[in-house]
Tab-separated table of C-alpha atoms in Angstrom:
chain	number	residue	atom	x	y	z
A	793	MET	CA	13.375	1.936	18.576
A	794	ARG	CA	15.151	4.095	15.973
A	795	VAL	CA	12.909	3.343	12.629
A	796	LEU	CA	14.001	4.134	9.694
A	797	VAL	CA	11.264	4.558	7.749
A	798	ALA	CA	12.299	4.424	3.780
A	799	GLY	CA	9.178	6.576	1.964
A	800	ALA	CA	9.111	9.082	4.825
A	801	THR	CA	7.074	11.580	2.157
A	802	GLY	CA	4.825	9.881	0.408
A	803	ALA	CA	1.298	9.573	1.289
A	804	VAL	CA	1.775	7.317	4.306
A	805	GLY	CA	4.750	8.339	5.441
A	806	ARG	CA	3.824	11.961	5.889
A	807	ARG	CA	1.183	10.268	8.313
A	808	LEU	CA	3.639	7.819	9.504
A	809	SER	CA	6.190	9.328	10.594
A	810	PRO	CA	4.111	11.772	13.109
A	811	ARG	CA	2.496	8.532	14.698
A	812	LEU	CA	5.865	6.733	15.070
A	813	GLU	CA	7.145	9.821	17.110
A	814	ALA	CA	4.201	10.220	19.193
A	815	ALA	CA	4.159	6.531	20.242
A	816	GLY	CA	8.028	6.970	21.938
A	817	HIS	CA	10.013	5.726	18.540
A	818	GLU	CA	13.110	8.006	17.274
A	819	VAL	CA	12.399	8.155	13.429
A	820	VAL	CA	15.089	8.996	10.467
A	821	GLY	CA	12.924	9.289	6.964
A	822	ILE	CA	14.242	9.111	3.605
A	823	SER	CA	13.037	9.771	0.718
A	824	ARG	CA	13.770	10.833	-2.964
A	825	ARG	CA	13.270	14.254	-2.575
A	826	GLY	CA	13.759	15.723	1.333
A	827	PRO	CA	16.014	16.670	3.860
A	828	ARG	CA	17.672	13.518	3.369
A	829	PRO	CA	17.437	12.282	-0.277
A	830	VAL	CA	18.303	8.818	-1.322
A	831	ASP	CA	17.999	7.384	-4.328
A	832	VAL	CA	16.819	3.379	-3.832
A	833	LEU	CA	17.738	1.945	-6.863
A	834	ASP	CA	21.155	2.995	-5.881
A	835	ALA	CA	22.242	-0.104	-3.814
A	836	GLU	CA	25.500	1.459	-2.749
A	837	ALA	CA	23.623	4.959	-1.417
A	838	VAL	CA	21.162	2.946	-0.036
A	839	ARG	CA	23.449	1.121	1.735
A	840	ARG	CA	25.587	3.933	3.331
A	841	ALA	CA	22.451	5.693	4.395
A	842	VAL	CA	21.259	2.654	6.306
A	843	ALA	CA	24.661	1.950	8.151
A	844	SER	CA	24.777	5.644	8.643
A	845	ILE	CA	21.149	5.405	10.648
A	846	ALA	CA	21.627	2.374	12.278
A	847	PRO	CA	18.105	1.994	12.585
A	848	ASP	CA	16.578	-0.770	15.004
A	849	ALA	CA	13.845	-1.585	12.557
A	850	VAL	CA	13.186	-0.515	8.831
A	851	VAL	CA	9.571	0.772	7.814
A	852	HIS	CA	9.388	0.557	3.882
A	853	GLN	CA	6.689	2.720	2.141
A	854	LEU	CA	8.623	3.286	-0.712
A	855	THR	CA	6.410	3.889	-4.017
A	856	ASP	CA	6.521	5.341	-7.245
A	857	LEU	CA	3.429	6.444	-8.405
A	858	GLY	CA	3.905	10.071	-9.426
A	859	GLY	CA	3.403	9.315	-13.099
A	860	ALA	CA	1.464	6.679	-13.426
A	861	ASP	CA	4.071	4.290	-14.816
A	862	GLY	CA	3.349	0.499	-13.591
A	863	ALA	CA	6.744	-0.400	-14.795
A	864	ALA	CA	8.355	2.236	-12.811
A	865	ASN	CA	6.624	1.278	-9.309
A	866	ASN	CA	7.383	-2.257	-10.199
A	867	ARG	CA	10.926	-1.816	-10.431
A	868	LEU	CA	11.081	-0.029	-7.049
A	869	ARG	CA	9.647	-2.992	-5.643
A	870	VAL	CA	11.418	-5.184	-6.853
A	871	ASP	CA	14.898	-3.421	-7.084
A	872	GLY	CA	14.385	-0.714	-4.637
A	873	THR	CA	13.385	-3.385	-2.181
A	874	ARG	CA	16.210	-5.476	-2.533
A	875	ASN	CA	18.345	-2.424	-2.338
A	876	LEU	CA	16.904	-1.860	0.799
A	877	VAL	CA	17.155	-5.339	2.086
A	878	ASP	CA	21.010	-5.692	1.328
A	879	ALA	CA	21.329	-2.755	3.493
A	880	ALA	CA	19.338	-3.708	6.502
A	881	ARG	CA	21.235	-7.123	6.480
A	882	ALA	CA	24.240	-5.640	6.219
A	883	ALA	CA	23.502	-3.316	9.397
A	884	GLY	CA	21.975	-5.995	11.202
A	885	VAL	CA	18.433	-4.895	11.483
A	886	ARG	CA	15.910	-7.889	12.164
A	887	ARG	CA	12.708	-6.246	11.830
A	888	ILE	CA	11.309	-4.246	8.594
A	889	VAL	CA	7.688	-3.401	7.432
A	890	ALA	CA	6.691	-3.177	4.354
A	891	GLN	CA	4.256	-1.800	1.921
A	892	SER	CA	2.785	-4.231	-0.414
A	893	ILE	CA	-1.240	-4.686	-2.152
A	894	SER	CA	-4.518	-6.887	-0.739
A	895	TRP	CA	-5.317	-6.973	-4.737
A	896	ALA	CA	-2.846	-9.736	-6.269
A	897	TYR	CA	-4.427	-12.362	-4.845
A	898	ALA	CA	-5.651	-15.562	-7.172
A	899	PRO	CA	-9.407	-14.895	-8.694
A	900	GLY	CA	-11.909	-16.646	-6.568
A	901	ASP	CA	-15.465	-16.056	-5.037
A	902	GLY	CA	-15.724	-13.387	-2.172
A	903	PRO	CA	-13.338	-11.158	-0.788
A	904	ALA	CA	-9.893	-13.165	0.176
A	905	ASP	CA	-8.087	-13.599	3.442
A	906	GLU	CA	-3.947	-13.999	3.865
A	907	SER	CA	-4.139	-17.802	2.911
A	908	VAL	CA	-5.089	-17.187	-0.561
A	909	PRO	CA	-1.822	-17.791	-3.064
A	910	PHE	CA	-0.779	-14.735	-6.084
A	911	ASP	CA	-2.612	-14.768	-8.585
A	912	PRO	CA	-0.319	-17.366	-11.274
A	913	THR	CA	-1.886	-15.623	-14.306
A	914	GLU	CA	0.752	-15.638	-17.054
A	915	GLU	CA	-1.148	-12.503	-18.833
A	916	ALA	CA	0.514	-9.351	-18.797
A	917	PRO	CA	0.237	-6.073	-17.430
A	918	ARG	CA	-1.306	-8.189	-14.137
A	919	ALA	CA	1.782	-10.646	-14.630
A	920	ARG	CA	4.574	-8.025	-14.097
A	921	ILE	CA	1.996	-6.165	-10.995
A	922	VAL	CA	2.055	-9.926	-9.066
A	923	ALA	CA	5.664	-11.020	-9.662
A	924	GLY	CA	6.815	-7.534	-8.697
A	925	VAL	CA	4.411	-8.346	-5.494
A	926	ARG	CA	5.581	-12.023	-5.057
A	927	ALA	CA	9.304	-10.078	-4.925
A	928	LEU	CA	8.873	-7.461	-2.484
A	929	GLU	CA	7.611	-9.846	0.026
A	930	SER	CA	10.144	-13.018	-0.667
A	931	ALA	CA	13.220	-9.875	-0.398
A	932	VAL	CA	11.455	-8.840	2.539
A	933	ALA	CA	11.195	-12.328	4.413
A	934	GLU	CA	14.303	-12.897	4.333
A	935	LEU	CA	14.879	-10.422	7.674
A	936	PRO	CA	14.542	-12.724	10.793
A	937	GLU	CA	10.916	-10.462	11.929
A	938	ALA	CA	9.346	-9.440	8.556
A	939	VAL	CA	6.016	-8.151	8.631
A	940	VAL	CA	4.007	-7.307	5.148
A	941	LEU	CA	1.117	-4.852	5.083
A	942	ARG	CA	-1.420	-6.048	2.119
A	943	TYR	CA	-3.204	-2.338	1.730
A	944	GLY	CA	-6.249	-1.751	0.082
A	945	ILE	CA	-6.583	1.132	-2.229
A	946	LEU	CA	-5.503	3.836	-0.865
A	947	TYR	CA	-7.674	6.781	-0.570
A	948	GLY	CA	-6.931	10.560	1.210
A	949	PRO	CA	-4.646	13.443	1.517
A	950	GLY	CA	-2.182	12.931	-1.787
A	951	THR	CA	-3.240	9.742	-3.304
A	952	TRP	CA	-5.120	9.890	-6.678
A	953	TYR	CA	-8.924	9.341	-4.839
A	954	ALA	CA	-8.677	12.706	-2.704
A	955	PRO	CA	-10.465	15.739	-3.990
A	956	GLY	CA	-8.791	17.424	-6.710
A	957	GLY	CA	-6.451	14.309	-7.683
A	958	ALA	CA	-6.837	12.239	-10.771
A	959	VAL	CA	-9.602	10.045	-10.526
A	960	ALA	CA	-11.264	13.146	-10.103
A	961	ALA	CA	-9.866	14.615	-13.259
A	962	ALA	CA	-10.611	11.476	-15.482
A	963	LEU	CA	-14.326	10.822	-14.085
A	964	ALA	CA	-14.836	15.060	-15.083
A	965	GLY	CA	-13.399	13.732	-18.389
A	966	ASP	CA	-9.849	15.041	-18.282
A	967	PRO	CA	-7.833	12.920	-21.431
A	968	ALA	CA	-4.911	14.248	-19.349
A	969	ALA	CA	-5.490	12.645	-15.874
A	970	ARG	CA	-2.898	9.611	-15.001
A	971	PHE	CA	-3.570	6.806	-12.793
A	972	LEU	CA	-3.393	3.141	-12.030
A	973	GLY	CA	-6.800	1.760	-11.447
A	974	SER	CA	-10.385	1.446	-13.067
A	975	THR	CA	-13.264	3.669	-13.056
A	976	ALA	CA	-15.955	1.151	-14.320
A	977	ALA	CA	-19.162	1.035	-12.237
A	978	ASP	CA	-19.168	-2.874	-12.928
A	979	ASP	CA	-19.037	-5.821	-10.328
A	980	SER	CA	-15.171	-5.913	-9.484
A	981	VAL	CA	-15.086	-5.541	-5.900
A	982	SER	CA	-12.207	-3.644	-3.905
A	983	SER	CA	-11.084	-2.752	-0.615
A	984	PHE	CA	-10.153	0.364	0.587
A	985	VAL	CA	-7.947	1.975	3.538
A	986	HIS	CA	-6.995	5.738	4.276
A	987	VAL	CA	-3.576	6.635	4.497
A	988	ALA	CA	-4.416	7.421	8.113
A	989	ASP	CA	-5.407	3.955	9.166
A	990	ALA	CA	-2.395	2.340	6.558
A	991	ALA	CA	-0.147	4.850	8.943
A	992	GLU	CA	-1.572	3.354	11.946
A	993	ALA	CA	-0.950	-0.148	10.911
A	994	ALA	CA	2.413	0.061	10.449
A	995	VAL	CA	3.276	1.463	13.663
A	996	ARG	CA	0.908	-0.905	15.226
A	997	ALA	CA	3.008	-3.702	13.342
A	998	LEU	CA	6.465	-3.255	14.713
A	999	GLY	CA	5.157	-5.001	17.419
A	1000	TRP	CA	3.405	-8.082	14.943
A	1001	PRO	CA	4.156	-11.861	14.491
A	1002	SER	CA	6.293	-12.352	11.205
A	1003	GLY	CA	3.299	-12.427	8.130
A	1004	ALA	CA	1.402	-10.977	6.348
A	1005	TYR	CA	-1.439	-8.899	6.719
A	1006	ASN	CA	-4.418	-7.321	4.823
A	1007	VAL	CA	-4.979	-3.328	6.053
A	1008	VAL	CA	-8.285	-2.882	4.523
A	1009	ASP	CA	-11.274	-1.129	5.503
A	1010	ASP	CA	-14.759	-3.404	6.604
A	1011	GLU	CA	-16.636	-3.172	3.424
A	1012	PRO	CA	-15.204	-4.955	0.245
A	1013	ALA	CA	-17.617	-3.516	-2.144
A	1014	PRO	CA	-18.261	-3.775	-6.709
A	1015	GLY	CA	-17.087	-0.624	-8.616
A	1016	HIS	CA	-20.964	-0.216	-8.898
A	1017	ALA	CA	-21.453	0.571	-5.497
A	1018	TRP	CA	-18.348	2.821	-4.513
A	1019	LEU	CA	-17.894	4.254	-7.217
A	1020	PRO	CA	-21.021	6.587	-7.277
A	1021	VAL	CA	-20.324	7.679	-3.704
A	1022	LEU	CA	-17.000	8.864	-4.956
A	1023	GLY	CA	-18.013	10.550	-7.653
A	1024	ALA	CA	-20.705	12.617	-5.167
A	1025	ALA	CA	-17.838	13.136	-2.694
A	1026	LEU	CA	-15.491	14.836	-5.490
A	1027	GLY	CA	-18.584	16.597	-7.037
A	1028	VAL	CA	-17.776	14.919	-10.264
A	1029	PRO	CA	-20.244	12.337	-12.529
A	1030	VAL	CA	-19.661	8.679	-12.731
A	1031	PRO	CA	-20.089	6.542	-15.785
A	1032	GLU	CA	-23.811	4.407	-15.980
A	1033	ARG	CA	-23.780	0.804	-13.981
A	1034	SER	CA	-22.335	-1.742	-16.113
A	1035	GLY	CA	-22.102	-5.513	-16.105
A	1036	GLY	CA	-19.097	-8.025	-15.758
A	1037	ARG	CA	-16.029	-8.909	-12.693
A	1038	VAL	CA	-12.466	-9.092	-12.999
A	1039	GLU	CA	-12.041	-12.243	-11.626
A	1040	TRP	CA	-9.081	-11.094	-9.647
A	1041	ALA	CA	-11.114	-8.586	-8.188
A	1042	ARG	CA	-12.360	-10.005	-5.197
A	1043	GLY	CA	-11.602	-7.540	-2.014
A	1044	ALA	CA	-10.045	-8.415	0.492
A	1045	LEU	CA	-10.780	-9.753	4.737
A	1046	ASN	CA	-8.802	-7.780	7.410
A	1047	ALA	CA	-9.467	-10.033	10.231
A	1048	ARG	CA	-6.216	-10.952	10.787
A	1049	ALA	CA	-5.067	-7.122	11.354
A	1050	ARG	CA	-8.125	-6.955	14.083
A	1051	ALA	CA	-7.389	-9.623	15.760
A	1052	LEU	CA	-4.209	-7.679	16.725
A	1053	GLY	CA	-5.870	-4.748	17.710
A	1054	TRP	CA	-5.575	-2.683	14.340
A	1055	THR	CA	-9.343	-0.950	14.021
A	1056	PRO	CA	-9.852	1.591	11.168
A	1057	ALA	CA	-10.820	5.026	11.907
A	1058	ARG	CA	-12.674	4.679	8.828
A	1059	PRO	CA	-14.030	1.094	8.134
A	1060	SER	CA	-15.907	2.430	5.202
A	1061	TRP	CA	-15.542	4.207	2.325
A	1062	ARG	CA	-19.065	4.904	2.027
A	1063	THR	CA	-18.252	7.718	4.930
A	1064	GLY	CA	-14.573	7.525	4.234
A	1065	PHE	CA	-15.142	9.414	0.621
A	1066	THR	CA	-16.638	12.205	1.956
A	1067	ASN	CA	-14.085	13.721	4.900
A	1068	GLN	CA	-10.875	12.461	3.177
A	1069	ASP	CA	-9.070	15.335	5.406
A	1070	ALA	CA	-10.318	14.450	8.550
Protein backbone atom coordinates (compact mmCIF):
# COMPACT_ATOMS: atom_id res chain seq x y z
CA MET A 1 0.00 0.00 0.00
CA ARG A 2 1.24 3.51 -0.82
CA VAL A 3 0.80 5.53 2.39
CA LEU A 4 1.05 9.29 2.78
CA VAL A 5 2.13 10.25 6.29
CA ALA A 6 1.16 13.82 7.12
CA GLY A 7 3.31 15.01 10.01
CA ALA A 8 6.14 12.62 9.19
CA THR A 9 8.75 14.56 11.19
CA GLY A 10 6.75 14.72 14.42
CA ALA A 11 7.26 12.66 17.56
CA VAL A 12 4.96 9.88 16.31
CA GLY A 13 5.68 10.34 12.60
CA ARG A 14 9.40 9.67 13.04
CA ARG A 15 8.58 6.33 14.65
CA LEU A 16 5.78 5.54 12.23
CA SER A 17 7.44 5.68 8.82
CA PRO A 18 10.04 2.94 9.49
CA ARG A 19 7.33 0.71 10.94
CA LEU A 20 5.15 1.17 7.87
CA GLU A 21 8.07 0.31 5.60
CA ALA A 22 8.87 -2.77 7.68
CA ALA A 23 5.26 -3.84 7.23
CA GLY A 24 5.72 -3.70 3.44
CA HIS A 25 4.15 -0.31 2.70
CA GLU A 26 5.58 2.38 0.43
CA VAL A 27 5.75 5.57 2.50
CA VAL A 28 5.77 9.21 1.41
CA GLY A 29 5.98 11.76 4.19
CA ILE A 30 5.01 15.42 4.22
CA SER A 31 5.52 18.04 6.93
CA ARG A 32 6.20 21.74 7.27
CA ARG A 33 9.90 20.99 7.52
CA GLY A 34 11.71 18.11 5.92
CA PRO A 35 12.48 16.57 2.53
CA ARG A 36 8.96 17.28 1.24
CA PRO A 37 7.72 20.51 2.90
CA VAL A 38 4.00 21.21 2.68
CA ASP A 39 2.03 23.78 4.70
CA VAL A 40 -1.22 21.97 5.46
CA LEU A 41 -2.90 25.31 6.13
CA ASP A 42 -2.44 26.05 2.41
CA ALA A 43 -5.33 24.16 0.81
CA GLU A 44 -3.98 24.35 -2.73
CA ALA A 45 -0.52 23.16 -1.71
CA VAL A 46 -2.06 20.18 0.08
CA ARG A 47 -4.24 19.36 -2.91
CA ARG A 48 -1.24 19.38 -5.23
CA ALA A 49 0.86 17.27 -2.89
CA VAL A 50 -1.78 14.59 -2.36
CA ALA A 51 -2.61 14.47 -6.07
CA SER A 52 1.06 14.00 -7.00
CA ILE A 53 1.64 11.31 -4.38
CA ALA A 54 -1.58 9.46 -5.25
CA PRO A 55 -1.67 7.45 -2.03
CA ASP A 56 -3.85 4.45 -1.25
CA ALA A 57 -4.22 5.71 2.33
CA VAL A 58 -3.43 8.79 4.39
CA VAL A 59 -2.13 8.74 7.96
CA HIS A 60 -2.74 12.07 9.70
CA GLN A 61 -0.26 12.74 12.51
CA LEU A 62 -0.30 16.53 12.26
CA THR A 63 0.18 18.70 15.34
CA ASP A 64 1.47 22.20 16.06
CA LEU A 65 2.83 21.87 19.57
CA GLY A 66 6.37 23.22 19.35
CA GLY A 67 5.40 26.59 20.78
CA ALA A 68 2.84 25.22 23.25
CA ASP A 69 0.25 27.38 21.51
CA GLY A 70 -3.15 25.78 21.98
CA ALA A 71 -4.85 28.06 19.46
CA ALA A 72 -2.30 27.20 16.77
CA ASN A 73 -2.69 23.49 17.41
CA ASN A 74 -6.45 23.82 17.30
CA ARG A 75 -6.25 25.64 13.97
CA LEU A 76 -4.22 22.76 12.59
CA ARG A 77 -6.82 20.28 13.85
CA VAL A 78 -9.64 22.20 12.20
CA ASP A 79 -8.22 23.82 9.05
CA GLY A 80 -5.32 21.48 8.41
CA THR A 81 -7.53 18.41 8.71
CA ARG A 82 -10.14 20.02 6.48
CA ASN A 83 -7.55 20.65 3.78
CA LEU A 84 -6.09 17.15 4.06
CA VAL A 85 -9.48 15.46 3.87
CA ASP A 86 -10.60 17.58 0.91
CA ALA A 87 -7.37 16.76 -0.93
CA ALA A 88 -7.72 13.07 -0.16
CA ARG A 89 -11.29 13.01 -1.44
CA ALA A 90 -10.27 14.81 -4.62
CA ALA A 91 -7.52 12.23 -5.18
CA GLY A 92 -9.90 9.33 -4.67
CA VAL A 93 -8.40 8.18 -1.38
CA ARG A 94 -10.80 6.01 0.60
CA ARG A 95 -8.84 5.26 3.77
CA ILE A 96 -7.51 7.61 6.45
CA VAL A 97 -6.06 7.07 9.91
CA ALA A 98 -6.01 10.21 12.06
CA GLN A 99 -4.53 11.26 15.39
CA SER A 100 -7.01 12.53 17.97
CA ILE A 101 -6.96 12.70 21.80
CA SER A 102 -8.47 10.62 24.59
CA TRP A 103 -9.25 13.46 27.02
CA ALA A 104 -12.11 15.19 25.22
CA TYR A 105 -14.77 13.02 26.85
CA ALA A 106 -17.59 14.30 29.05
CA PRO A 107 -16.99 14.31 32.81
CA GLY A 108 -17.77 11.15 34.72
CA ASP A 109 -16.58 8.57 37.17
CA GLY A 110 -14.07 6.04 35.93
CA PRO A 111 -12.07 5.86 32.69
CA ALA A 112 -14.00 6.49 29.46
CA ASP A 113 -14.50 4.09 26.60
CA GLU A 114 -15.31 5.19 23.07
CA SER A 115 -19.07 5.22 23.69
CA VAL A 116 -18.78 8.22 26.02
CA PRO A 117 -19.78 11.47 24.25
CA PHE A 118 -17.54 14.49 23.99
CA ASP A 119 -17.63 17.07 26.75
CA PRO A 120 -20.55 19.50 26.16
CA THR A 121 -18.91 22.27 28.19
CA GLU A 122 -19.07 25.87 27.01
CA GLU A 123 -16.25 26.93 29.32
CA ALA A 124 -13.06 28.21 27.67
CA PRO A 125 -10.47 27.02 26.84
CA ARG A 126 -11.86 23.51 27.22
CA ALA A 127 -14.76 24.18 24.84
CA ARG A 128 -12.37 25.29 22.09
CA ILE A 129 -10.25 22.16 22.46
CA VAL A 130 -13.25 19.84 22.32
CA ALA A 131 -14.70 21.72 19.34
CA GLY A 132 -11.41 21.28 17.49
CA VAL A 133 -11.36 17.56 18.18
CA ARG A 134 -14.98 17.23 17.11
CA ALA A 135 -14.24 19.09 13.86
CA LEU A 136 -11.22 16.88 13.17
CA GLU A 137 -13.10 13.64 13.71
CA SER A 138 -16.13 14.82 11.76
CA ALA A 139 -14.01 15.79 8.76
CA VAL A 140 -12.09 12.51 8.79
CA ALA A 141 -15.36 10.56 8.89
CA GLU A 142 -16.25 11.94 5.45
CA LEU A 143 -13.93 9.39 3.87
CA PRO A 144 -15.42 5.91 3.37
CA GLU A 145 -12.85 4.16 5.58
CA ALA A 146 -11.92 6.38 8.51
CA VAL A 147 -10.10 5.34 11.68
CA VAL A 148 -9.52 7.80 14.52
CA LEU A 149 -6.85 7.07 17.12
CA ARG A 150 -7.56 8.84 20.38
CA TYR A 151 -4.07 8.92 21.85
CA GLY A 152 -3.31 9.29 25.51
CA ILE A 153 -0.75 11.85 26.67
CA LEU A 154 2.31 11.11 24.57
CA TYR A 155 5.66 10.54 26.23
CA GLY A 156 9.01 9.42 24.87
CA PRO A 157 11.57 11.05 22.55
CA GLY A 158 10.43 14.35 21.07
CA THR A 159 7.66 14.94 23.64
CA TRP A 160 7.29 17.36 26.53
CA TYR A 161 7.65 14.45 28.99
CA ALA A 162 11.03 13.23 27.73
CA PRO A 163 14.23 13.76 29.73
CA GLY A 164 15.34 17.33 29.18
CA GLY A 165 11.89 18.28 27.91
CA ALA A 166 9.52 21.06 28.87
CA VAL A 167 7.88 19.18 31.75
CA ALA A 168 11.25 18.45 33.37
CA ALA A 169 12.17 22.12 32.99
CA ALA A 170 8.88 23.26 34.51
CA LEU A 171 9.22 20.92 37.48
CA ALA A 172 12.78 22.15 37.99
CA GLY A 173 11.45 25.70 38.26
CA ASP A 174 12.29 27.12 34.84
CA PRO A 175 9.81 30.00 34.30
CA ALA A 176 10.39 29.87 30.53
CA ALA A 177 9.24 26.24 30.23
CA ARG A 178 6.13 25.96 28.07
CA PHE A 179 3.84 22.99 27.54
CA LEU A 180 0.12 22.23 27.51
CA GLY A 181 -0.78 20.07 30.46
CA SER A 182 -0.80 19.87 34.23
CA THR A 183 1.79 19.06 36.87
CA ALA A 184 -0.70 19.05 39.75
CA ALA A 185 -0.23 16.08 42.08
CA ASP A 186 -3.98 15.81 42.61
CA ASP A 187 -6.77 13.30 41.92
CA SER A 188 -7.21 14.20 38.22
CA VAL A 189 -6.75 11.05 36.15
CA SER A 190 -4.66 10.83 32.96
CA SER A 191 -3.89 8.11 30.45
CA PHE A 192 -0.47 7.93 28.79
CA VAL A 193 0.99 6.20 25.73
CA HIS A 194 4.59 5.99 24.52
CA VAL A 195 5.20 7.38 21.03
CA ALA A 196 6.40 3.98 19.81
CA ASP A 197 3.17 2.32 20.94
CA ALA A 198 1.19 5.13 19.32
CA ALA A 199 3.05 4.56 16.05
CA GLU A 200 2.47 0.82 16.19
CA ALA A 201 -1.27 1.42 16.61
CA ALA A 202 -1.26 3.64 13.50
CA VAL A 203 0.36 0.88 11.45
CA ARG A 204 -2.18 -1.67 12.61
CA ALA A 205 -5.06 0.77 12.14
CA LEU A 206 -4.60 0.64 8.37
CA GLY A 207 -6.44 -2.67 8.62
CA TRP A 208 -8.99 -1.81 11.31
CA PRO A 209 -12.72 -1.20 10.81
CA SER A 210 -13.80 2.43 10.66
CA GLY A 211 -14.37 4.09 14.00
CA ALA A 212 -12.66 5.62 17.01
CA TYR A 213 -10.18 3.80 19.24
CA ASN A 214 -8.56 4.86 22.49
CA VAL A 215 -4.81 4.28 22.18
CA VAL A 216 -3.61 4.43 25.77
CA ASP A 217 -1.67 2.25 28.15
CA ASP A 218 -3.29 -0.08 30.67
CA GLU A 219 -3.13 2.13 33.75
CA PRO A 220 -5.10 5.38 33.94
CA ALA A 221 -3.79 7.15 37.03
CA PRO A 222 -4.20 10.29 39.14
CA GLY A 223 -1.54 12.96 39.14
CA HIS A 224 -0.47 12.16 42.70
CA ALA A 225 0.46 8.64 41.51
CA TRP A 226 2.22 9.23 38.18
CA LEU A 227 3.91 12.56 38.87
CA PRO A 228 6.37 11.28 41.53
CA VAL A 229 7.38 8.42 39.21
CA LEU A 230 7.96 10.84 36.35
CA GLY A 231 9.90 13.22 38.60
CA ALA A 232 12.16 10.42 39.81
CA ALA A 233 12.80 9.30 36.22
CA LEU A 234 13.62 12.86 35.14
CA GLY A 235 15.64 13.68 38.24
CA VAL A 236 13.53 16.69 39.17
CA PRO A 237 11.37 17.58 42.19
CA VAL A 238 7.59 17.33 42.10
CA PRO A 239 4.87 19.30 43.90
CA GLU A 240 3.40 18.01 47.13
CA ARG A 241 0.19 16.02 46.87
CA SER A 242 -2.95 18.12 46.63
CA GLY A 243 -6.65 17.33 46.70
CA GLY A 244 -9.38 17.80 44.15
CA ARG A 245 -10.01 16.54 40.65
CA VAL A 246 -10.82 18.13 37.31
CA GLU A 247 -14.08 16.35 36.48
CA TRP A 248 -13.28 15.59 32.84
CA ALA A 249 -9.82 14.23 33.72
CA ARG A 250 -10.93 10.60 33.99
CA GLY A 251 -8.52 8.62 31.80
CA ALA A 252 -9.52 6.18 29.07
CA LEU A 253 -9.82 2.45 28.38
CA ASN A 254 -8.02 0.64 25.56
CA ALA A 255 -10.12 -2.54 25.32
CA ARG A 256 -11.35 -1.84 21.80
CA ALA A 257 -7.86 -1.45 20.32
CA ARG A 258 -6.59 -4.43 22.29
CA ALA A 259 -9.41 -6.57 20.89
CA LEU A 260 -7.96 -5.97 17.41
CA GLY A 261 -4.47 -7.09 18.40
CA TRP A 262 -2.74 -3.89 19.49
CA THR A 263 -0.84 -4.38 22.73
CA PRO A 264 1.26 -1.58 24.22
CA ALA A 265 4.87 -2.65 24.65
CA ARG A 266 4.88 -0.28 27.64
CA PRO A 267 1.67 -1.26 29.42
CA SER A 268 2.23 1.25 32.22
CA TRP A 269 3.87 4.60 32.74
CA ARG A 270 5.34 3.09 35.93
CA THR A 271 8.03 1.36 33.91
CA GLY A 272 7.73 3.41 30.71
CA PHE A 273 8.84 6.71 32.28
CA THR A 274 12.13 5.19 33.45
CA ASN A 275 13.32 4.08 30.01
CA GLN A 276 11.68 6.39 27.48
CA ASP A 277 14.31 5.99 24.75
CA ALA A 278 14.01 2.21 24.49
